[in-house]
XYZ file of C-alpha atoms in Angstrom:
271
model
C 15.734 11.357 20.960
C 11.951 11.065 20.754
C 10.501 7.973 22.400
C 7.488 6.016 21.168
C 5.068 3.713 22.918
C 4.711 0.220 21.496
C 1.290 1.010 20.024
C 2.848 3.883 18.046
C 5.419 1.712 16.260
C 4.783 0.061 12.888
C 7.296 -2.381 11.386
C 6.308 -2.669 7.736
C 7.950 -4.526 4.858
C 7.732 -3.550 1.190
C 7.624 -6.587 -1.099
C 7.200 -6.901 -4.860
C 8.354 -8.481 -8.067
C 11.419 -6.727 -9.469
C 10.617 -3.463 -11.224
C 7.128 -3.036 -9.761
C 7.949 0.338 -8.190
C 8.731 -0.685 -4.621
C 11.846 1.446 -4.092
C 10.195 4.439 -5.767
C 7.327 4.120 -3.293
C 9.836 3.909 -0.427
C 11.421 7.135 -1.641
C 8.045 8.844 -1.814
C 7.213 7.717 1.726
C 10.417 9.322 2.991
C 9.824 12.507 1.004
C 6.212 12.929 2.139
C 7.129 12.414 5.798
C 9.886 15.047 5.493
C 12.583 12.505 6.302
C 14.302 13.766 3.121
C 13.899 17.055 1.265
C 14.611 15.801 -2.244
C 12.810 13.021 -4.111
C 15.456 10.668 -5.480
C 15.072 8.333 -8.447
C 16.105 4.722 -8.951
C 17.043 5.518 -12.550
C 19.459 8.221 -11.400
C 20.963 6.135 -8.600
C 19.768 8.679 -6.025
C 17.149 6.637 -4.119
C 17.912 6.457 -0.390
C 17.246 2.745 0.061
C 19.457 1.756 -2.900
C 22.589 2.962 -1.119
C 25.069 0.283 -2.212
C 27.340 0.982 -5.203
C 26.178 -2.249 -6.837
C 22.552 -1.171 -6.471
C 23.275 2.210 -8.002
C 25.071 0.543 -10.893
C 22.371 -2.091 -11.538
C 19.442 0.234 -10.797
C 17.859 -2.517 -8.682
C 17.697 -3.364 -4.977
C 20.190 -5.999 -3.838
C 20.098 -5.632 -0.040
C 17.545 -5.071 2.668
C 17.389 -1.468 3.791
C 15.682 0.145 6.764
C 14.076 3.532 6.143
C 12.536 4.913 9.353
C 10.157 7.854 9.249
C 7.397 9.425 11.326
C 3.780 9.986 10.392
C 1.067 11.397 12.653
C 2.909 10.503 15.867
C 3.676 6.973 14.648
C 7.159 5.607 14.026
C 7.218 3.720 10.728
C 10.135 1.317 10.434
C 9.906 0.486 6.736
C 11.999 -2.365 5.350
C 12.622 -2.186 1.595
C 13.437 -5.607 0.123
C 14.887 -6.712 -3.236
C 12.424 -7.850 -5.869
C 14.532 -10.110 -8.046
C 14.623 -13.859 -7.366
C 18.440 -13.885 -7.069
C 18.084 -12.116 -3.730
C 15.149 -14.059 -2.261
C 17.133 -14.698 0.932
C 16.908 -10.987 1.714
C 13.140 -11.136 1.184
C 12.753 -14.048 3.616
C 14.859 -12.194 6.193
C 12.658 -9.146 5.745
C 9.531 -11.142 6.566
C 11.150 -12.312 9.806
C 11.464 -8.815 11.247
C 8.284 -7.019 10.161
C 4.750 -7.152 11.559
C 2.893 -6.388 8.338
C 3.497 -6.423 4.598
C 2.822 -4.010 1.760
C 2.793 -5.895 -1.543
C 3.298 -3.654 -4.562
C 2.048 -4.510 -8.042
C 2.666 -2.636 -11.280
C -0.609 -1.478 -12.873
C 0.841 -2.379 -16.286
C 2.409 -5.792 -15.599
C -0.102 -6.949 -12.991
C 0.322 -10.184 -11.060
C 3.873 -11.581 -11.315
C 5.977 -14.358 -9.813
C 7.383 -12.099 -7.107
C 3.840 -11.111 -6.098
C 2.853 -14.728 -5.533
C 6.060 -15.388 -3.610
C 5.465 -12.439 -1.276
C 1.854 -13.486 -0.707
C 2.918 -17.058 0.090
C 5.540 -15.887 2.585
C 2.967 -13.625 4.244
C 0.545 -16.562 4.436
C 3.197 -18.714 6.126
C 3.431 -16.142 8.907
C -0.289 -15.292 9.006
C 0.841 -11.707 8.423
C -1.526 -8.759 7.872
C -0.970 -7.163 4.478
C -2.187 -4.587 2.019
C -1.675 -4.178 -1.700
C -0.557 -1.026 -3.486
C -1.122 -0.900 -7.226
C 1.629 1.396 -8.472
C 2.305 3.105 -11.791
C -1.348 3.809 -12.537
C -0.128 6.840 -14.492
C 1.828 4.700 -16.976
C 0.730 3.813 -20.511
C -1.433 0.644 -20.593
C -2.044 0.778 -16.828
C -5.302 -0.963 -15.885
C -6.367 -0.917 -12.223
C -9.473 -3.068 -12.691
C -7.546 -5.761 -14.560
C -4.933 -6.044 -11.822
C -7.573 -6.190 -9.063
C -9.314 -8.931 -11.039
C -6.068 -10.899 -11.275
C -5.544 -10.587 -7.529
C -9.053 -11.778 -6.735
C -8.792 -14.701 -9.145
C -5.560 -15.810 -7.479
C -6.098 -14.908 -3.834
C -9.874 -14.743 -3.427
C -12.459 -12.281 -2.158
C -10.252 -11.066 0.699
C -8.752 -8.603 -1.809
C -10.879 -5.467 -1.306
C -10.104 -2.068 -2.897
C -10.542 0.788 -0.425
C -9.650 3.299 -3.133
C -10.586 3.851 -6.756
C -8.340 5.776 -9.176
C -9.636 9.016 -10.649
C -8.559 8.840 -14.267
C -5.823 6.591 -15.562
C -2.495 6.637 -17.360
C -1.472 10.236 -18.162
C -4.892 11.490 -16.993
C -4.607 10.103 -13.450
C -5.592 12.860 -11.012
C -6.050 11.225 -7.625
C -8.117 8.621 -5.788
C -11.551 8.130 -4.294
C -11.294 7.130 -0.624
C -14.098 4.601 -0.237
C -14.055 4.860 3.565
C -14.603 8.615 3.815
C -16.253 8.840 0.360
C -14.118 11.793 -0.634
C -11.823 12.429 -3.557
C -8.150 12.946 -2.659
C -6.547 14.968 -5.404
C -2.964 15.697 -6.351
C 0.302 14.998 -4.557
C -0.974 16.282 -1.200
C -4.234 14.323 -1.244
C -6.410 17.422 -1.036
C -10.046 16.588 -0.319
C -12.705 17.391 -2.893
C -16.101 16.008 -3.999
C -16.115 12.734 -5.917
C -16.418 13.341 -9.694
C -19.986 12.665 -10.825
C -18.833 10.160 -13.445
C -17.359 7.974 -10.681
C -20.077 8.377 -8.083
C -22.099 5.252 -8.904
C -18.989 3.068 -9.114
C -17.740 4.517 -5.825
C -21.038 3.809 -4.061
C -21.017 0.211 -5.300
C -17.385 -0.313 -4.272
C -17.977 1.288 -0.859
C -20.797 -1.150 -0.186
C -18.288 -4.006 -0.513
C -15.896 -2.220 1.862
C -18.629 -1.667 4.456
C -19.786 -5.283 4.170
C -16.221 -6.543 4.621
C -15.753 -4.298 7.666
C -19.066 -5.361 9.201
C -18.283 -9.068 8.879
C -15.337 -8.671 11.258
C -17.497 -7.853 14.282
C -20.764 -9.348 15.566
C -22.170 -5.981 16.654
C -21.322 -4.363 13.330
C -22.781 -7.166 11.215
C -25.976 -7.089 13.269
C -26.252 -3.349 12.702
C -25.429 -3.715 9.005
C -27.941 -6.509 8.401
C -30.519 -4.497 10.286
C -30.263 -1.821 7.620
C -28.490 0.739 9.776
C -25.661 2.782 8.294
C -22.202 2.277 9.789
C -20.263 5.405 10.745
C -16.841 6.085 9.265
C -15.261 5.289 12.635
C -17.076 1.932 12.735
C -15.958 1.091 9.192
C -12.344 1.940 10.056
C -12.506 -0.128 13.254
C -14.020 -3.063 11.384
C -11.436 -2.873 8.624
C -8.581 -2.720 11.109
C -9.856 -5.782 12.943
C -10.330 -7.709 9.694
C -6.906 -6.720 8.321
C -5.093 -7.735 11.505
C -6.937 -11.072 11.413
C -5.947 -11.590 7.782
C -9.529 -11.664 6.513
C -9.140 -8.549 4.360
C -6.322 -7.301 2.166
C -7.074 -3.649 1.296
C -5.981 -2.306 -2.091
C -4.623 1.227 -2.554
C -3.243 3.180 -5.515
C -0.243 5.379 -6.351
C 1.721 6.708 -9.318
C 5.092 5.531 -10.618
C 7.011 8.010 -8.470
C 4.539 7.878 -5.581
C 3.944 11.624 -5.867
C 0.184 11.001 -6.021
C -1.552 8.585 -3.679
C 1.181 8.249 -1.054
C -0.572 10.194 1.743
C -3.444 7.671 2.057
C -0.852 4.872 2.057
C 0.911 6.503 5.007
C -2.432 6.901 6.778
C -3.145 3.202 6.231
C 0.286 2.199 7.560
C -0.175 4.271 10.694
C -3.842 3.437 11.199
C -3.848 -0.288 10.570
């Protein structure tokens, strides 16, 4: 059995309001790390983390489930939790055993009761977290609206580090605001940022760089002095700010997680 050093292990919990796409994201994480060779579906009762007969029948998560996988020499111990209020005890137990939280929101439904509950539980434990806005390929999905809701409720710590390229049935990929590259398709293949999004991406990146710089005295001095921060410096600043709870990065994926999941895995392993 392969052994891992402590610094290579990530214990991450997935939390969301019921029906936000949490278990579908868990399935996509397993599929994209080659832990499974077939992408299951909640609707078909074939998702790995919904293993109980009652879960398959209801098409919802009832129990905690642990779905370990490996990504870039890191062991990811991912805990999938139920989203419905009837099973909140399982959610609380999940928070007790993880080191960081991924809070999933539906791009159609936006901020919901389960979102606020997960955020509050993370606050109680001063836990680092990130947000994934799922189902951006669904009808009536609106990334900007959901980000606005999050900022109104939780403040300026909510900082998108990705922008969607297209929306609803025309969603093609994401702009990575750290590397300033477009990541297209299911495999996150790098390509130039579409010209129509370039100005918006530059503006959004400036907020990311500012947030990263504020986490470190040397970086903020360099930033205020008009010097450009390197990608490595931005990543280091973001990591420090996320671990301290000063930043909650926002990422994007589709309903099935088949687009956008690779950057999410990178964030889990890197932060």
